[in-house]
Coordinates of C-alpha atoms in Angstrom, one line a residue:
M252 CA 30.9 37.0 -89.5
L253 CA 29.1 34.2 -87.5
I254 CA 26.0 34.5 -89.8
N255 CA 28.2 34.3 -92.9
I256 CA 30.0 31.2 -91.5
F257 CA 26.6 29.7 -90.7
H258 CA 25.4 30.4 -94.3
G259 CA 28.5 28.6 -95.6
M260 CA 27.9 25.6 -93.4
M261 CA 24.3 25.3 -94.6
M262 CA 25.5 25.6 -98.2
A263 CA 28.0 22.8 -97.7
I264 CA 25.5 20.5 -96.1
A265 CA 23.2 21.0 -99.0
D266 CA 25.9 20.7 -101.6
S267 CA 27.2 17.5 -100.1
V268 CA 23.9 15.6 -100.6
P269 CA 22.1 14.8 -103.9
G270 CA 19.2 17.2 -103.3
V271 CA 19.0 20.9 -102.8
S272 CA 21.9 23.0 -104.0
G273 CA 23.9 25.5 -102.0
G274 CA 22.5 28.0 -104.4
T275 CA 19.0 27.1 -103.3
I276 CA 20.0 27.5 -99.6
A277 CA 21.5 30.9 -100.5
F278 CA 18.3 31.9 -102.3
I279 CA 16.1 30.8 -99.4
L280 CA 18.2 32.5 -96.8
G281 CA 18.4 35.7 -98.9
F282 CA 22.1 36.1 -99.6
Y283 CA 22.2 34.6 -103.1
D284 CA 22.7 37.8 -105.0
K285 CA 25.5 38.9 -102.6
F286 CA 27.2 35.5 -103.0
I287 CA 27.2 35.8 -106.8
E288 CA 28.3 39.4 -106.8
S289 CA 31.1 38.6 -104.4
L290 CA 32.4 35.7 -106.5
H291 CA 32.3 38.0 -109.6
E292 CA 34.0 40.8 -107.8
F293 CA 36.7 38.5 -106.4
F294 CA 37.6 37.2 -109.9
K295 CA 36.9 40.2 -112.0
G296 CA 36.6 43.3 -109.8
E297 CA 38.8 46.2 -108.7
K298 CA 41.3 46.0 -105.8
G299 CA 39.1 47.6 -103.2
G300 CA 36.0 45.5 -104.1
R301 CA 38.1 42.4 -104.3
K302 CA 39.4 42.8 -100.7
V303 CA 35.8 43.1 -99.3
S304 CA 34.7 40.2 -101.4
F305 CA 37.7 38.1 -100.2
F306 CA 36.8 38.5 -96.5
Y307 CA 33.1 37.8 -97.2
L308 CA 34.0 34.6 -99.2
L309 CA 36.6 33.6 -96.6
N310 CA 34.0 33.6 -93.8
L311 CA 31.5 31.8 -96.1
G312 CA 34.3 29.3 -97.1
L313 CA 35.2 28.6 -93.5
G314 CA 31.6 27.6 -92.8
W315 CA 31.4 25.7 -96.0
L316 CA 34.6 23.7 -95.1
F317 CA 33.2 22.9 -91.6
G318 CA 29.9 21.8 -93.1
L319 CA 31.7 19.7 -95.7
L320 CA 33.8 17.9 -93.1
L321 CA 30.7 17.1 -91.0
S322 CA 29.0 15.7 -94.1
I323 CA 31.9 13.6 -95.2
F324 CA 32.3 11.9 -91.9
F325 CA 28.6 11.1 -91.5
L326 CA 27.1 10.8 -95.0
S327 CA 29.4 8.1 -96.4
E328 CA 28.3 5.7 -93.6
L329 CA 24.6 6.8 -93.9
F330 CA 24.6 6.2 -97.6
Q331 CA 25.8 2.6 -97.1
S332 CA 23.5 1.7 -94.2
K333 CA 20.4 4.0 -94.7
I334 CA 20.3 4.7 -98.4
Y335 CA 16.6 4.6 -98.9
F336 CA 15.9 6.8 -95.8
M337 CA 18.5 9.3 -97.0
S338 CA 17.2 9.3 -100.5
S339 CA 13.7 10.0 -99.1
V340 CA 15.1 12.9 -97.2
F341 CA 16.8 14.3 -100.3
L342 CA 13.5 13.8 -102.2
G343 CA 11.6 15.9 -99.7
L344 CA 14.3 18.6 -99.8
T345 CA 14.3 18.8 -103.6
I346 CA 10.5 18.7 -104.1
M347 CA 10.0 21.3 -101.3
S348 CA 12.7 23.6 -102.8
L349 CA 10.5 24.0 -105.9
P350 CA 7.7 26.0 -104.3
F351 CA 10.3 28.1 -102.4
V352 CA 12.0 29.1 -105.6
I353 CA 8.6 29.8 -107.3
K354 CA 7.4 31.9 -104.3
S355 CA 10.6 33.9 -104.2
E356 CA 10.3 34.9 -107.9
I357 CA 6.6 34.6 -108.6
E358 CA 6.3 38.1 -110.1
I359 CA 9.1 37.6 -112.6
L360 CA 7.7 34.2 -113.5
K361 CA 4.3 35.7 -114.2
K362 CA 5.9 38.5 -116.2
H363 CA 7.9 36.0 -118.4
K364 CA 5.3 33.3 -118.9
D365 CA 6.3 33.0 -122.6
K366 CA 9.6 31.6 -121.4
F367 CA 7.9 28.6 -119.8
Y368 CA 9.6 26.2 -122.4
F369 CA 12.9 26.7 -120.6
I370 CA 11.6 24.2 -118.0
F371 CA 11.9 21.5 -120.7
I372 CA 15.4 22.6 -121.5
G373 CA 16.3 22.2 -117.8
I374 CA 14.8 18.7 -117.8
F375 CA 16.7 17.8 -121.0
V376 CA 20.0 19.0 -119.4
V377 CA 19.6 16.5 -116.6
A378 CA 18.5 13.7 -119.0
L379 CA 21.7 14.4 -121.0
L380 CA 23.8 13.9 -117.9
V381 CA 22.0 10.6 -117.2
Y382 CA 23.0 9.5 -120.7
F383 CA 26.6 10.4 -120.1
R384 CA 26.6 8.5 -116.8
S385 CA 25.9 5.3 -118.7
K386 CA 29.0 5.8 -120.9
S387 CA 31.4 6.0 -118.0
K388 CA 33.2 3.2 -116.1
L389 CA 33.3 5.3 -113.0
I390 CA 29.9 4.5 -111.7
G391 CA 30.2 3.9 -108.0
N392 CA 33.8 2.7 -108.1
F393 CA 37.1 4.6 -108.5
D394 CA 38.9 1.3 -108.6
L395 CA 37.7 0.9 -112.2
F396 CA 39.4 4.2 -113.1
N397 CA 41.8 4.0 -116.0
P398 CA 43.9 7.1 -116.7
N399 CA 44.5 5.9 -120.2
T400 CA 40.9 6.3 -121.1
F401 CA 38.6 9.4 -121.3
D402 CA 37.7 9.0 -117.6
Y403 CA 40.0 11.8 -116.4
F404 CA 38.4 14.2 -118.9
Y405 CA 35.0 12.9 -117.8
L406 CA 35.9 13.5 -114.1
F407 CA 37.2 17.0 -115.0
I408 CA 33.9 17.9 -116.8
S409 CA 31.8 16.5 -114.0
G410 CA 33.6 18.8 -111.5
A411 CA 33.1 21.8 -113.7
V412 CA 29.4 21.2 -114.3
A413 CA 28.8 20.3 -110.7
I414 CA 30.3 23.5 -109.4
S415 CA 28.3 25.5 -111.9
A416 CA 25.1 23.7 -110.7
M417 CA 26.1 24.4 -107.1
V418 CA 25.8 28.2 -107.5
L419 CA 22.5 27.9 -109.3
P420 CA 19.4 27.9 -107.0
G421 CA 18.0 24.7 -108.3
I422 CA 20.0 21.5 -108.6
S423 CA 22.8 20.6 -106.3
G424 CA 26.4 19.9 -107.4
S425 CA 26.0 16.6 -105.6
S426 CA 23.0 15.8 -107.8
I427 CA 25.1 16.4 -110.8
L428 CA 27.9 14.1 -109.4
L429 CA 25.2 11.5 -108.6
I430 CA 23.8 11.7 -112.1
A431 CA 27.3 11.5 -113.5
G432 CA 27.9 8.4 -111.3
V433 CA 30.9 9.8 -109.4
Y434 CA 29.2 11.1 -106.2
I435 CA 29.8 8.1 -103.9
P436 CA 33.4 7.5 -105.2
I437 CA 34.2 11.2 -104.5
V438 CA 32.8 11.1 -100.9
E439 CA 34.7 7.9 -100.2
A440 CA 37.9 9.2 -101.8
V441 CA 37.7 12.4 -99.7
G442 CA 37.1 10.3 -96.6
E443 CA 40.2 8.2 -97.4
V444 CA 42.4 11.3 -97.9
L445 CA 41.2 12.6 -94.5
R446 CA 42.4 9.2 -93.1
F447 CA 45.8 9.8 -94.8
N448 CA 45.2 7.2 -97.5
F449 CA 46.3 9.0 -100.7
E450 CA 45.7 6.2 -103.3
K451 CA 43.0 8.2 -105.0
I452 CA 44.5 11.7 -104.6
M453 CA 45.0 12.1 -108.4
S454 CA 41.3 11.6 -109.1
L455 CA 40.4 14.2 -106.5
F456 CA 43.1 16.5 -108.0
V457 CA 41.5 16.2 -111.5
M458 CA 38.1 16.9 -110.0
S459 CA 39.5 20.0 -108.2
L460 CA 40.9 21.3 -111.5
G461 CA 37.5 20.9 -113.0
I462 CA 35.8 22.8 -110.1
L463 CA 38.2 25.7 -110.5
F464 CA 37.6 25.8 -114.2
G465 CA 33.9 25.7 -113.6
I466 CA 34.0 28.6 -111.1
F467 CA 36.1 30.8 -113.5
M468 CA 33.9 30.1 -116.5
S469 CA 30.5 30.1 -115.0
I470 CA 30.3 32.9 -112.4
R471 CA 30.2 35.7 -114.9
I472 CA 27.8 33.9 -117.2
I473 CA 25.4 33.1 -114.4
R474 CA 25.6 36.6 -112.9
D475 CA 24.9 38.2 -116.3
K476 CA 22.1 35.8 -117.1
M477 CA 20.5 36.2 -113.7
R478 CA 20.5 40.0 -114.3
K479 CA 19.5 40.2 -117.9
S480 CA 17.5 37.0 -118.4
R481 CA 16.2 36.2 -115.0
G482 CA 12.9 34.8 -116.3
K483 CA 14.6 32.3 -118.6
M484 CA 17.0 31.3 -115.8
L485 CA 14.3 30.7 -113.3
Y486 CA 12.3 28.5 -115.6
L487 CA 15.5 26.6 -116.5
I488 CA 16.2 26.1 -112.8
I489 CA 12.7 24.8 -112.2
G490 CA 13.2 22.3 -115.0
M491 CA 16.5 21.2 -113.5
I492 CA 14.8 20.7 -110.1
I493 CA 12.2 18.5 -111.7
G494 CA 14.8 16.5 -113.6
S495 CA 16.9 16.0 -110.5
I496 CA 14.0 14.2 -108.8
Y497 CA 14.6 11.3 -111.2
A498 CA 18.3 11.3 -110.3
I499 CA 17.5 11.0 -106.6
V500 CA 15.0 8.2 -107.2
M501 CA 17.7 6.3 -109.2
G502 CA 20.5 7.3 -106.7
P503 CA 20.5 4.0 -104.7
T504 CA 21.4 2.1 -107.9
T505 CA 24.8 3.7 -107.8
I506 CA 25.6 1.8 -104.6
G507 CA 26.2 -1.9 -104.7
G508 CA 23.5 -2.6 -107.2
N509 CA 20.6 -1.5 -105.0
A510 CA 17.1 -1.2 -106.4
A511 CA 15.8 2.3 -107.2
L512 CA 13.7 4.2 -104.7
S513 CA 10.1 2.9 -104.9
T514 CA 6.9 2.8 -102.9
E515 CA 8.1 -0.3 -101.2
N516 CA 11.4 1.2 -99.8
F517 CA 10.4 4.8 -99.6
S518 CA 10.6 6.4 -96.1
L519 CA 7.7 8.8 -95.4
L520 CA 9.5 9.9 -92.2
G521 CA 12.6 10.8 -94.2
F522 CA 10.6 12.6 -96.8
F523 CA 8.9 14.8 -94.1
I524 CA 12.3 15.4 -92.4
G525 CA 13.5 16.9 -95.7
I526 CA 10.5 19.2 -95.9
I527 CA 10.9 20.3 -92.3
I528 CA 14.6 21.1 -92.9
L529 CA 13.6 23.7 -95.5
F530 CA 10.9 25.2 -93.3
I531 CA 13.5 25.6 -90.6
L532 CA 15.8 27.4 -93.1
E533 CA 13.0 29.7 -94.0
I534 CA 12.4 30.6 -90.3
I535 CA 16.2 31.3 -90.0
K536 CA 15.9 33.6 -93.0
I537 CA 13.1 35.5 -91.5
F538 CA 14.9 35.8 -88.1
T539 CA 18.2 37.0 -89.7
S540 CA 16.4 39.5 -91.9
T541 CA 14.5 40.9 -88.9
K542 CA 17.7 41.2 -86.9
K543 CA 19.4 43.1 -89.7
K544 CA 16.5 45.5 -89.9
R545 CA 16.7 46.2 -86.2
T546 CA 20.5 46.7 -86.4
A547 CA 20.1 49.1 -89.2
E548 CA 17.4 51.1 -87.3

């Protein structure tokens, strides 16, 4: 139970920053397939399997909620005061996640080399989201939100796509929200609600509906594709990781008109901290795997 709660906490911390997805963390720590199967079993399975999945997801969810609260209270302030340092950390996390994903599935990638072009599809998906960001008035400010425009629909779709990305081991849901221009407003709105200021509760409600819709629609598709077309999916994920690097570089521009991340404001220390975080997670994965083997013996 404690391990599952820890896994959930690590997923939330990853999902709450525009870098590595919770799916990537699940992949690195070795519980991704169990996570996807449990989600599918909970929504589509039989009564017995649904009960087991419920308690597994409950433990994971408790850890996720704890990790999210930690992130909300600390990240919003860090983004305002240390945006370039934080962006450098996320850049290190994202770039380092690429070799981890490749290493985990190297045999399948070699076997399906003819599906290499899916990398470009993944990059295109991210580029498309960047285009839609430029069409929304929501960039960096919920005060510009007008319920009489298409912005509610845009927010709904952003939530649905973000949660779909969250369960993919590649691009984080926060990266999708950052690309869509609604990440900072969402973090700030959640922080306001936690302080009992409910002015922006409707925006969060619409986003939540989009998240629920995204979970319901995407889990079965992702599960089936990861089973039947794993080679294609892995190349697609790699493409999305590469595309998300651009989103992180441009991330500071969504806060108060800051300049994009560049060689002048890039933090080498932050970049290496991001890399070290993933190495620590890999060590934890090895430790938990060894402990499980000893328990089984």
